[in-house]
Coordinates of C-alpha atoms in Angstrom, one line a residue:
M145 CA -15.1 -15.0 2.4
N146 CA -16.0 -11.8 4.9
K147 CA -19.7 -11.0 3.9
E148 CA -20.0 -8.3 6.4
L149 CA -17.4 -6.5 4.7
F150 CA -18.6 -7.5 1.1
V151 CA -22.4 -6.1 1.6
S152 CA -20.5 -2.3 3.5
W153 CA -18.3 -2.6 0.1
L154 CA -21.8 -3.0 -2.0
E155 CA -23.7 -0.8 0.2
N156 CA -21.3 2.4 0.9
V157 CA -18.4 2.3 -2.0
K158 CA -20.8 1.1 -5.0
E159 CA -24.1 2.3 -3.6
Y160 CA -26.2 -0.9 -4.6
K161 CA -29.8 -1.5 -3.4
K162 CA -30.3 -4.3 -1.4
T163 CA -31.6 -6.6 -3.6
T164 CA -28.5 -5.6 -6.0
I165 CA -26.5 -6.8 -2.8
Q166 CA -28.3 -10.1 -1.9
D167 CA -27.8 -10.7 -5.4
R168 CA -25.0 -10.7 -5.8
V169 CA -23.3 -11.9 -2.3
S170 CA -25.8 -15.3 -3.4
N171 CA -24.0 -15.4 -6.4
V172 CA -20.7 -15.3 -4.7
K173 CA -21.3 -17.6 -2.6
K174 CA -22.7 -20.4 -5.0
I175 CA -19.2 -19.3 -7.0
A176 CA -17.2 -20.5 -3.7
L177 CA -19.8 -23.4 -2.7
H178 CA -18.8 -24.9 -6.2
H179 CA -15.0 -23.6 -6.8
G180 CA -13.8 -22.8 -3.8
D181 CA -12.9 -20.2 -1.5
L182 CA -12.8 -16.3 -3.7
D183 CA -10.3 -15.6 -0.7
Q184 CA -7.7 -18.1 -1.5
H185 CA -8.6 -17.4 -5.3
F186 CA -7.5 -13.7 -5.0
K187 CA -4.6 -14.8 -3.4
K188 CA -3.4 -17.0 -5.9
D189 CA -3.9 -15.8 -9.1
K190 CA -6.1 -12.5 -8.9
G191 CA -9.5 -15.1 -9.7
V192 CA -7.7 -15.3 -13.4
E193 CA -8.1 -19.1 -13.3
L194 CA -12.1 -18.6 -11.9
F195 CA -12.8 -15.8 -14.6
E196 CA -11.9 -18.5 -17.3
L197 CA -14.0 -21.3 -16.4
L198 CA -16.7 -18.2 -15.9
T199 CA -16.3 -17.3 -19.3
Y200 CA -19.4 -18.5 -22.0
T201 CA -19.7 -16.9 -25.0
K202 CA -22.8 -16.2 -27.2
Q203 CA -21.2 -18.4 -29.6
E204 CA -20.4 -21.5 -27.5
H205 CA -24.0 -21.0 -25.9
R206 CA -25.7 -21.3 -29.5
E207 CA -23.6 -24.6 -30.7
N208 CA -24.7 -26.0 -26.9
V209 CA -21.2 -26.0 -26.0
A210 CA -21.0 -27.0 -22.4
C211 CA -19.6 -24.4 -19.7
K212 CA -16.2 -24.7 -17.8
H213 CA -17.9 -24.2 -14.6
D214 CA -19.6 -26.8 -12.0
I215 CA -22.6 -24.1 -10.9
P216 CA -25.7 -25.7 -11.7
I217 CA -27.5 -23.1 -13.7
N218 CA -31.6 -23.7 -14.6
G219 CA -32.3 -21.4 -17.3
N220 CA -30.3 -19.4 -19.5
L221 CA -26.8 -20.8 -19.4
Y222 CA -25.1 -17.6 -21.0
D223 CA -27.4 -15.4 -18.8
G224 CA -26.8 -17.0 -15.8
T225 CA -22.8 -17.8 -16.6
S226 CA -22.4 -13.9 -16.8
S227 CA -24.4 -12.9 -14.1
Y228 CA -22.0 -15.3 -12.2
R229 CA -19.2 -13.5 -13.6
Q230 CA -20.3 -10.1 -13.1
A231 CA -20.4 -11.5 -9.0
L232 CA -16.8 -12.4 -9.4
R233 CA -15.7 -9.0 -10.9
L234 CA -17.0 -7.4 -8.3
Y235 CA -15.7 -9.7 -5.4
M236 CA -12.2 -9.1 -6.9
E237 CA -12.6 -5.3 -7.2
F238 CA -13.8 -5.7 -3.6
K239 CA -10.5 -7.9 -2.6
K240 CA -8.4 -5.3 -4.5
Y241 CA -9.9 -2.1 -2.9
E242 CA -10.0 -3.9 1.0
L243 CA -6.0 -4.5 -0.4
K244 CA -5.3 -1.4 -1.2
K245 CA -6.7 0.1 2.0
N246 CA -5.5 -2.1 4.2
R247 CA -1.8 -1.1 2.6
S248 CA -2.7 2.5 3.3
N249 CA -3.1 2.1 6.8
E250 CA 0.3 0.6 6.7

């Protein structure tokens, strides 16, 4: 993961505030820690498999179904998983942006 480019993209393209950027970077780092390099997930299937692991419905939460991912969450599993999924969505959007930018520079 290229943290500096991701942070720059969040600041300049998405125009997120510093605290939101810190939260999203922390989230993607934790996803990578437990599920592997996000750049490799992007290359493999654009993160599809990882998105499936981070899918956790309100119904599953009500029924106390275990999450499919390996990320420990202290607190509400539905909200925590949703935050990780949102961070992953942002990172995959960033990767698509970088890919498109690099192709246009060729």
